[in-house]
Coordinates of C-alpha atoms and ligand atoms in Angstrom, one line a residue:
M265 CA 95.3 110.7 100.9
I266 CA 97.9 112.4 103.7
P267 CA 98.7 109.2 105.8
L268 CA 97.4 109.0 109.5
T269 CA 97.5 107.1 112.2
L270 CA 94.5 106.1 114.4
A271 CA 95.7 107.6 117.1
Q272 CA 96.1 110.9 115.0
I273 CA 92.2 110.1 113.5
A274 CA 90.9 110.0 117.0
Q275 CA 92.7 112.8 118.4
I276 CA 91.4 114.9 115.1
T277 CA 87.7 113.8 115.8
G278 CA 87.5 113.1 119.1
G279 CA 86.8 109.4 119.2
R280 CA 87.5 106.5 120.9
L281 CA 89.9 104.1 118.9
H282 CA 89.1 100.5 119.6
G283 CA 92.4 99.4 117.6
E284 CA 95.9 99.6 117.3
P285 CA 96.9 103.4 117.5
A286 CA 100.3 103.2 115.0
A287 CA 97.7 101.4 112.2
V288 CA 98.2 103.8 109.5
V289 CA 95.4 105.1 106.9
T290 CA 96.7 105.5 103.7
G291 CA 94.3 104.8 101.1
E292 CA 90.8 107.1 100.3
V293 CA 88.3 107.5 103.1
V294 CA 85.1 106.6 101.5
I295 CA 81.3 105.7 102.4
D296 CA 80.4 103.1 100.3
S297 CA 82.0 99.8 101.7
R298 CA 81.7 98.1 97.9
R299 CA 84.6 101.2 97.8
A300 CA 86.6 100.5 100.6
G301 CA 90.1 98.9 100.2
P302 CA 93.3 98.2 101.1
G303 CA 94.6 101.1 103.7
G304 CA 91.3 103.1 103.5
L305 CA 89.2 104.4 106.0
F306 CA 84.8 103.4 105.9
A307 CA 82.9 105.9 107.4
A308 CA 79.9 103.4 108.3
V309 CA 76.5 106.2 107.4
A310 CA 73.0 105.7 108.4
G311 CA 71.3 105.8 105.2
E312 CA 67.7 105.6 103.7
R313 CA 68.0 102.2 102.3
A314 CA 70.6 100.6 104.1
D315 CA 73.1 101.3 107.6
G316 CA 76.8 101.4 106.8
H317 CA 77.6 99.7 110.3
D318 CA 76.4 96.2 108.9
F319 CA 79.3 96.9 106.4
A320 CA 82.2 97.3 108.6
D321 CA 83.2 93.5 108.5
A322 CA 83.0 93.7 104.6
A323 CA 84.7 96.6 104.7
A324 CA 88.0 95.4 106.8
A325 CA 87.4 92.1 104.7
A326 CA 88.4 94.0 102.1
G327 CA 91.5 95.8 103.7
A328 CA 90.5 98.9 105.3
T329 CA 92.4 100.0 108.1
A330 CA 89.6 101.0 110.2
V331 CA 86.1 101.9 110.4
L332 CA 84.9 105.5 111.2
A333 CA 81.5 104.8 113.6
T334 CA 79.2 105.7 116.1
R335 CA 78.6 102.5 118.0
P336 CA 81.1 99.4 118.0
V337 CA 81.2 97.3 115.1
G338 CA 84.0 94.4 115.6
V339 CA 86.7 96.1 114.1
P340 CA 89.2 98.1 114.2
S341 CA 87.2 101.4 114.5
V342 CA 87.4 105.1 115.8
L343 CA 83.8 105.7 117.8
V344 CA 82.5 109.5 117.0
T345 CA 79.3 110.9 117.6
D346 CA 78.8 112.4 114.3
V347 CA 80.1 111.0 111.2
P348 CA 79.8 113.9 109.1
A349 CA 81.2 116.0 111.8
A350 CA 84.1 113.6 112.1
L351 CA 84.9 113.7 108.6
A352 CA 84.5 117.6 108.4
A353 CA 87.2 118.1 111.3
L354 CA 89.6 115.2 109.7
A355 CA 89.3 116.9 105.7
R356 CA 89.9 120.7 107.6
F357 CA 93.3 118.8 109.6
V358 CA 94.1 118.0 105.9
I359 CA 93.0 121.2 104.6
D360 CA 95.5 123.2 107.5
S361 CA 98.5 120.6 106.8
L362 CA 98.4 121.2 102.9
P363 CA 98.6 125.4 102.9
A364 CA 100.0 125.4 99.6
A365 CA 97.0 124.0 98.0
T366 CA 94.9 126.9 96.5
I367 CA 90.6 126.3 96.9
A368 CA 88.4 127.1 94.5
G369 CA 84.7 126.7 95.3
L370 CA 81.7 126.4 93.1
T371 CA 78.2 126.6 93.4
G372 CA 74.6 127.5 91.6
S373 CA 71.4 126.1 90.7
S374 CA 72.1 124.1 88.0
G375 CA 75.6 123.5 85.9
K376 CA 77.8 122.9 89.1
T377 CA 79.4 119.4 88.3
S378 CA 79.4 120.1 84.4
T379 CA 81.2 123.4 85.2
K380 CA 83.0 121.9 87.8
D381 CA 84.1 119.1 85.4
L382 CA 85.2 121.7 82.6
A383 CA 87.0 124.1 85.3
A384 CA 89.4 120.6 87.0
Q385 CA 90.6 119.8 82.9
L386 CA 91.6 123.5 82.8
I387 CA 93.0 123.8 86.2
E388 CA 94.9 120.6 85.5
R389 CA 97.4 122.4 83.3
L390 CA 98.4 124.2 85.9
G391 CA 99.4 121.5 88.3
P392 CA 98.1 118.5 90.3
T393 CA 94.6 118.9 91.3
I394 CA 91.9 117.1 93.2
A395 CA 87.9 117.5 92.1
P396 CA 85.3 115.4 93.1
A397 CA 84.3 112.8 90.9
G398 CA 80.0 113.2 89.8
S399 CA 78.0 115.6 92.4
F400 CA 79.9 115.1 95.8
N401 CA 78.9 118.0 97.4
N402 CA 77.5 117.9 100.5
E403 CA 78.5 117.3 104.1
F404 CA 79.7 113.9 102.9
G405 CA 81.0 114.0 99.5
L406 CA 83.1 117.8 99.6
P407 CA 85.3 115.8 103.0
L408 CA 85.5 112.8 100.8
T409 CA 86.9 114.8 98.1
V410 CA 89.1 117.0 100.5
L411 CA 90.4 113.7 102.0
R412 CA 92.0 112.8 98.3
A413 CA 94.4 115.9 98.8
D414 CA 97.7 115.3 99.8
A415 CA 101.4 117.1 99.8
S416 CA 101.6 117.0 95.5
T417 CA 98.1 118.8 95.5
R418 CA 98.3 122.5 94.3
Y419 CA 94.4 123.0 93.4
L420 CA 91.0 122.0 94.8
V421 CA 88.0 122.6 92.6
L422 CA 84.5 121.8 95.0
E423 CA 81.4 121.7 94.1
L424 CA 79.3 123.1 96.7
S425 CA 75.8 121.8 97.1
A426 CA 72.8 123.9 99.5
R427 CA 69.7 122.6 100.6
G428 CA 68.5 125.3 102.7
P429 CA 70.4 128.5 104.4
G430 CA 73.8 127.7 105.9
H431 CA 74.6 124.6 104.0
I432 CA 77.4 126.2 102.0
A433 CA 79.1 128.4 105.1
Y434 CA 79.4 124.9 106.8
L435 CA 81.2 123.5 103.5
C436 CA 83.0 126.7 103.2
G437 CA 84.1 126.3 106.7
I438 CA 85.9 122.5 105.8
A439 CA 87.8 124.1 103.2
P440 CA 88.1 127.3 102.7
P441 CA 87.9 128.7 99.6
C442 CA 90.2 131.4 98.0
Y443 CA 88.1 131.7 94.9
G444 CA 84.3 131.6 94.7
A445 CA 82.2 131.1 91.3
V446 CA 78.4 131.3 91.8
L447 CA 76.9 130.3 88.5
N448 CA 73.1 130.8 88.7
V449 CA 70.0 130.5 91.1
G450 CA 67.3 129.0 89.6
H451 CA 64.6 126.6 91.5
A452 CA 66.6 123.6 92.3
H453 CA 65.3 123.1 95.7
A454 CA 63.5 126.4 95.6
G455 CA 60.7 124.3 97.7
E456 CA 62.7 124.3 100.5
F457 CA 64.7 127.2 100.1
G458 CA 61.0 129.1 99.8
G459 CA 61.6 131.1 97.1
L460 CA 64.3 132.2 94.7
D461 CA 65.7 135.2 97.0
Q462 CA 66.2 132.6 99.7
V463 CA 68.1 130.3 97.3
A464 CA 70.2 133.7 96.1
R465 CA 70.9 134.4 100.0
A466 CA 72.1 130.6 100.9
K467 CA 74.2 130.2 97.3
G468 CA 76.1 133.9 98.3
E469 CA 77.3 132.6 101.2
L470 CA 79.9 130.9 98.8
V471 CA 81.2 134.6 98.5
E472 CA 80.8 136.0 101.7
A473 CA 83.3 133.1 102.7
L474 CA 86.0 134.5 100.5
P475 CA 88.8 136.4 101.8
A476 CA 89.4 139.9 100.7
D477 CA 92.8 138.7 98.6
G478 CA 90.3 136.2 97.4
T479 CA 88.4 136.4 93.8
A480 CA 84.3 136.3 93.2
I481 CA 83.3 134.8 90.0
L482 CA 80.0 136.0 89.3
N483 CA 77.3 135.4 86.1
A484 CA 76.9 139.0 85.4
D485 CA 73.7 137.4 83.2
D486 CA 72.1 136.7 86.2
P487 CA 70.8 139.6 88.2
R488 CA 70.6 137.3 91.5
V489 CA 73.9 136.1 91.0
L490 CA 75.3 139.6 90.1
A491 CA 74.0 141.3 93.3
M492 CA 76.1 139.1 95.3
A493 CA 79.1 141.2 94.5
A494 CA 77.8 143.8 97.4
R495 CA 78.4 140.4 100.0
T496 CA 82.0 139.8 99.5
A497 CA 85.4 141.2 100.6
A498 CA 86.8 139.7 97.5
K499 CA 87.4 141.3 94.2
V500 CA 84.7 140.5 91.6
V501 CA 85.0 139.4 88.3
T502 CA 82.4 138.3 85.7
F503 CA 81.5 136.0 82.9
G504 CA 78.2 136.2 80.9
V505 CA 77.1 135.8 77.1
A506 CA 74.2 138.2 77.1
S507 CA 76.0 141.0 78.8
P508 CA 78.6 143.4 77.5
D509 CA 80.6 144.2 80.4
A510 CA 81.8 141.0 81.6
C511 CA 85.1 140.3 82.1
V512 CA 84.7 137.1 80.1
R513 CA 82.3 136.5 77.7
A514 CA 81.4 134.5 74.5
A515 CA 80.4 135.9 71.2
G516 CA 79.1 134.1 68.2
V517 CA 77.6 131.2 69.8
R518 CA 76.6 128.3 67.0
L519 CA 75.8 125.0 67.9
D520 CA 76.6 122.1 65.7
D521 CA 74.1 119.2 64.3
L522 CA 74.6 117.7 67.8
G523 CA 74.0 121.0 70.0
R524 CA 77.6 121.4 70.3
P525 CA 78.5 125.0 70.7
S526 CA 81.4 126.6 69.2
F527 CA 82.0 130.6 70.1
T528 CA 85.0 132.9 70.6
L529 CA 86.0 133.6 74.0
L530 CA 86.3 137.3 74.6
T531 CA 89.0 138.1 77.3
P532 CA 90.8 141.2 78.5
E533 CA 93.8 138.9 77.0
G534 CA 92.0 139.0 73.8
P535 CA 89.6 136.6 71.4
A536 CA 90.4 132.8 71.0
A537 CA 87.9 130.3 69.0
V538 CA 86.7 127.5 71.2
T539 CA 84.3 124.2 70.2
L540 CA 83.3 122.5 72.8
R541 CA 82.3 118.8 72.9
L542 CA 79.7 119.3 75.6
H543 CA 76.1 119.4 74.0
G544 CA 73.7 122.2 74.6
A545 CA 73.8 126.0 74.4
H546 CA 73.7 125.8 78.6
N547 CA 77.0 124.8 78.8
V548 CA 78.2 128.0 77.2
P549 CA 78.0 130.2 80.5
N550 CA 79.3 127.1 82.2
A551 CA 82.6 126.9 79.8
L552 CA 83.3 130.8 80.7
A553 CA 82.6 130.4 84.5
A554 CA 85.7 127.1 84.0
A555 CA 87.4 130.0 81.9
A556 CA 86.9 132.8 83.9
L557 CA 88.4 131.0 87.1
A558 CA 91.0 129.3 85.7
R559 CA 92.2 132.7 84.3
E560 CA 92.1 134.0 88.0
L561 CA 94.5 131.1 88.9
G562 CA 97.0 131.7 86.4
L563 CA 96.2 129.7 83.0
G564 CA 96.9 131.6 79.9
L565 CA 94.2 132.1 76.8
A566 CA 95.8 129.6 74.9
G567 CA 95.5 127.0 77.2
I568 CA 92.1 128.2 78.5
A569 CA 90.7 127.9 74.8
D570 CA 92.5 124.5 74.0
G571 CA 91.3 123.3 77.3
L572 CA 87.6 124.0 76.7
S573 CA 87.9 122.5 73.5
A574 CA 89.4 119.6 74.8
A575 CA 87.3 118.5 77.8
V576 CA 85.1 116.2 78.1
A577 CA 81.6 115.2 80.0
R578 CA 83.5 113.2 83.2
S579 CA 80.3 113.1 85.2
R580 CA 77.5 110.6 83.7
W581 CA 73.9 111.1 82.8
R582 CA 74.2 114.7 81.7
M583 CA 73.4 115.6 78.2
E584 CA 75.2 112.1 76.8
V585 CA 74.0 112.1 73.6
H586 CA 74.1 108.3 72.3
H587 CA 73.7 107.3 68.5
R588 CA 71.7 103.7 67.9
R589 CA 72.9 102.2 64.9
D590 CA 69.1 102.2 63.7
G591 CA 69.8 106.3 63.0
V592 CA 67.6 107.1 66.5
T593 CA 69.8 109.6 68.9
V594 CA 68.8 108.9 72.4
I595 CA 69.7 112.1 75.2
N596 CA 70.3 110.8 78.5
D597 CA 70.2 113.7 80.5
A598 CA 68.2 111.7 83.7
Y599 CA 70.6 113.1 86.1
N600 CA 68.4 115.4 87.9
A601 CA 65.9 117.8 86.7
N602 CA 64.6 121.3 87.8
P603 CA 62.6 124.2 85.5
E604 CA 66.1 125.5 84.0
S605 CA 67.5 122.2 83.2
V606 CA 64.6 120.7 81.7
Q607 CA 64.0 124.1 79.8
A608 CA 68.1 123.9 78.7
A609 CA 67.7 119.9 77.7
L610 CA 64.4 120.7 75.3
A611 CA 66.2 123.3 73.6
A612 CA 69.3 121.0 72.6
L613 CA 66.5 118.2 72.2
H614 CA 64.8 120.8 70.0
H615 CA 67.7 121.5 67.8
L616 CA 69.2 118.2 67.8
A617 CA 66.0 117.1 66.2
Q618 CA 65.8 119.0 63.4
G619 CA 64.9 117.2 60.3
G620 CA 63.5 114.6 62.8
R621 CA 61.5 113.8 65.2
G622 CA 61.7 115.1 69.0
F623 CA 60.4 113.0 71.9
A624 CA 60.5 113.7 75.5
I625 CA 60.6 111.6 78.0
L626 CA 60.0 113.5 81.3
G627 CA 59.9 112.4 85.1
H628 CA 58.9 114.7 87.7
M629 CA 61.4 117.8 89.2
A630 CA 61.3 117.2 92.7
E631 CA 61.2 119.8 95.5
L632 CA 59.8 123.0 94.3
G633 CA 57.2 123.1 96.7
D634 CA 54.1 125.5 96.0
T635 CA 55.1 126.0 92.6
S636 CA 55.5 122.2 91.5
Q637 CA 52.1 121.9 90.0
T638 CA 52.7 125.6 87.5
S639 CA 56.2 124.9 87.5
H640 CA 55.3 121.0 85.5
E641 CA 52.7 122.9 83.6
D642 CA 55.2 125.6 82.2
I643 CA 57.5 122.9 80.9
G644 CA 54.7 121.2 79.2
E645 CA 53.7 124.0 77.2
L646 CA 57.3 124.7 76.7
A647 CA 57.9 121.0 75.3
A648 CA 54.7 121.8 72.8
R649 CA 56.6 125.2 72.0
A650 CA 59.8 122.9 71.1
D651 CA 57.4 121.3 68.8
L652 CA 57.9 117.5 70.0
A653 CA 56.6 114.1 68.4
A654 CA 55.3 113.2 71.5
L655 CA 55.5 114.6 75.2
I656 CA 55.2 111.7 78.0
A657 CA 55.0 112.8 81.2
V658 CA 56.0 110.2 83.6
G659 CA 54.6 109.3 87.2
E660 CA 52.0 111.5 88.7
E661 CA 53.9 114.8 89.8
A662 CA 54.8 115.1 85.9
A663 CA 51.2 114.9 84.7
P664 CA 50.6 118.6 84.7
M665 CA 53.0 118.7 82.3
L666 CA 49.9 117.7 79.6
A667 CA 47.7 120.6 80.9
G668 CA 50.7 122.8 79.8
A669 CA 50.9 121.2 75.9
R670 CA 47.2 121.7 75.2
R671 CA 48.2 125.8 76.2
V672 CA 49.6 125.5 72.6
P673 CA 46.7 124.8 70.4
S674 CA 48.9 124.9 67.1
W675 CA 50.7 121.8 68.6
T676 CA 50.5 118.2 66.8
G677 CA 52.2 116.6 68.9
E678 CA 50.9 113.3 71.3
A679 CA 51.1 114.3 74.6
L680 CA 50.5 111.4 77.3
A681 CA 50.9 110.9 80.8
V682 CA 52.1 107.2 81.9
P683 CA 52.7 105.7 85.2
D684 CA 56.4 104.8 85.2
G685 CA 59.5 104.3 83.0
A686 CA 58.7 101.2 81.9
A687 CA 55.1 102.2 80.4
A688 CA 57.3 105.3 78.8
L689 CA 59.6 102.8 77.2
D690 CA 56.3 100.6 76.2
A691 CA 54.9 103.8 74.8
V692 CA 57.7 105.2 72.5
A693 CA 60.1 102.4 71.9
N694 CA 58.2 100.6 69.1
Q695 CA 57.6 104.1 66.7
L696 CA 60.8 105.1 66.9
K697 CA 62.1 105.6 63.0
P698 CA 66.0 106.8 61.8
G699 CA 66.5 110.4 62.4
D700 CA 64.3 110.6 65.6
V701 CA 65.5 111.5 68.9
V702 CA 64.5 111.3 72.3
L703 CA 65.3 112.9 75.3
V704 CA 65.0 111.2 79.0
K705 CA 65.1 113.7 82.0
A706 CA 63.9 113.5 85.4
S707 CA 64.8 114.4 89.2
R708 CA 67.1 111.7 90.7
A709 CA 64.3 110.3 92.5
A710 CA 62.7 108.8 89.1
H711 CA 65.9 107.0 88.5
L712 CA 64.9 107.0 84.8
E713 CA 68.4 106.6 83.3
G714 CA 67.1 103.0 83.3
V715 CA 64.7 104.2 80.6
A716 CA 67.4 105.8 78.4
A717 CA 69.5 102.8 79.0
D718 CA 66.8 100.2 77.5
L719 CA 66.6 103.1 74.7
I720 CA 70.2 102.9 74.0
E721 CA 70.0 99.4 73.6
G722 CA 67.2 98.3 71.9
A723 CA 69.2 99.6 69.2
A724 CA 71.5 96.5 69.7
Q725 CA 68.8 93.9 69.0
Ligands
ADP193 N1 74.4 126.5 83.3 C1 73.1 125.4 82.9 N2 71.6 126.3 82.7 C2 70.6 125.0 82.9 N3 70.8 123.9 83.0 C3 72.0 123.5 83.3 C4 73.2 124.4 83.4 N4 74.4 123.4 83.0 C5 73.9 122.2 83.4 N5 72.8 122.1 83.3 C6 71.5 121.0 83.3 O1 71.2 120.6 84.3 C7 71.5 119.3 84.8 C8 72.4 119.0 85.6 O2 73.4 119.2 85.4 P1 74.9 119.4 87.0 O3 76.0 120.1 86.0 O4 74.8 118.0 86.8 O5 74.7 120.5 87.4 P2 74.4 120.2 89.3 O6 75.9 119.6 89.9 O7 74.2 121.6 89.4 O8 73.2 119.4 89.6 C9 71.8 118.4 83.6 O9 70.9 118.3 82.7 C10 71.9 119.6 82.6 O10 72.1 119.6 81.7
MG194 MG1 76.5 118.1 91.1

């Protein structure tokens, strides 16, 4: 964080100061009052469940220097008309104050956080790096991340999300990237966008924002991503598992018993062996994207290969593999779900369950629009083809998975629709045996991570 006086904050945001102009914000800028700390700035946001303004006192009591708010809060504050816009202005000020920091942005429908975490662990080898915790990728999370940067920062690795057109362009306006990687165009939020071509339009705003001396890093395996090459003034570098012409590639991909990929990383500098600690073959393209980005930033082949092999999962609930003492394995992939990521998770489940039985507890995939029903059916069919012992569809919206599973007459597993996570647990917990593998996955709104936690703890009893 660059220290800013309240007078500066008021000036940058066009806000009205209530407090001591010379008081300085030296600590983190947060929107969660529980995370407010000494010297920090608490940005009060009205959310679905709570209004941050009600926690201004608590933030001040925790030591926050001031509150960024839209109405008087009774403690030192800067009053603005629009808190996200004020955060954006502050973040832009920080960026403009740090010309030595290189900004890399990353977007896609699936794998942004996993790839961002991999990329950050590579780029940290080059110098002090700021990257978001978890999925801080929207009009709140991105400026909050940027605001953590200071004069020592050399790299910012930012995750950019979009739920509609213009969102990524807006985020690029806050922190203009010089490097931009696009992972894939899939069905996440496709309902809100209106289809995959509209998703591609929006994700491509990242490469449109790059300067002529910047670099676009594109997935050659995804035609909609590769086509973005025509939309950028920047140099284009490609990665791909299946594309022989891609600049950064993988050959000889193998998965160990736990689904962790090993492969030969192929780059213009030569080959190098990589063994990921992350689970699932879908992390191979993520690793290639991270490698291509780090390579452009100047990390050598050995650093990339070592870094990828040493990198750990930094963000929770994405393909976390837990081994219970009784020999049951639980995959907690409950962070979110869309057709591509459920497919990836089912592939990993199928792989891990070799020699045992696979159970999938799947909640709904949100925001798919018109294709919701058929997408859930298709996932049911995939689950049946993965030869699971049981598919448990949680909640009404997930129930069409059962019809999809019935399309596979040869499948002998059990298909069940249950109303909620507790019922899913009841259906599964007592029949698990050593060697069984249970996948838990759903959109964020379903909150199935609690089911995963209960299953994991089940072993402790
Ligand atoms: N390249 C990929 N293709 C398909 N699914 C993926 C990919 N990378 C990650 N996933 C899965 O997608 C879900 C979200 O991963 P995450 O890295 O948080 O992506 P995002 O930040 O884009 O939501 C997880 O279930 C993860 O296992
Ligand atoms: Mg994310």
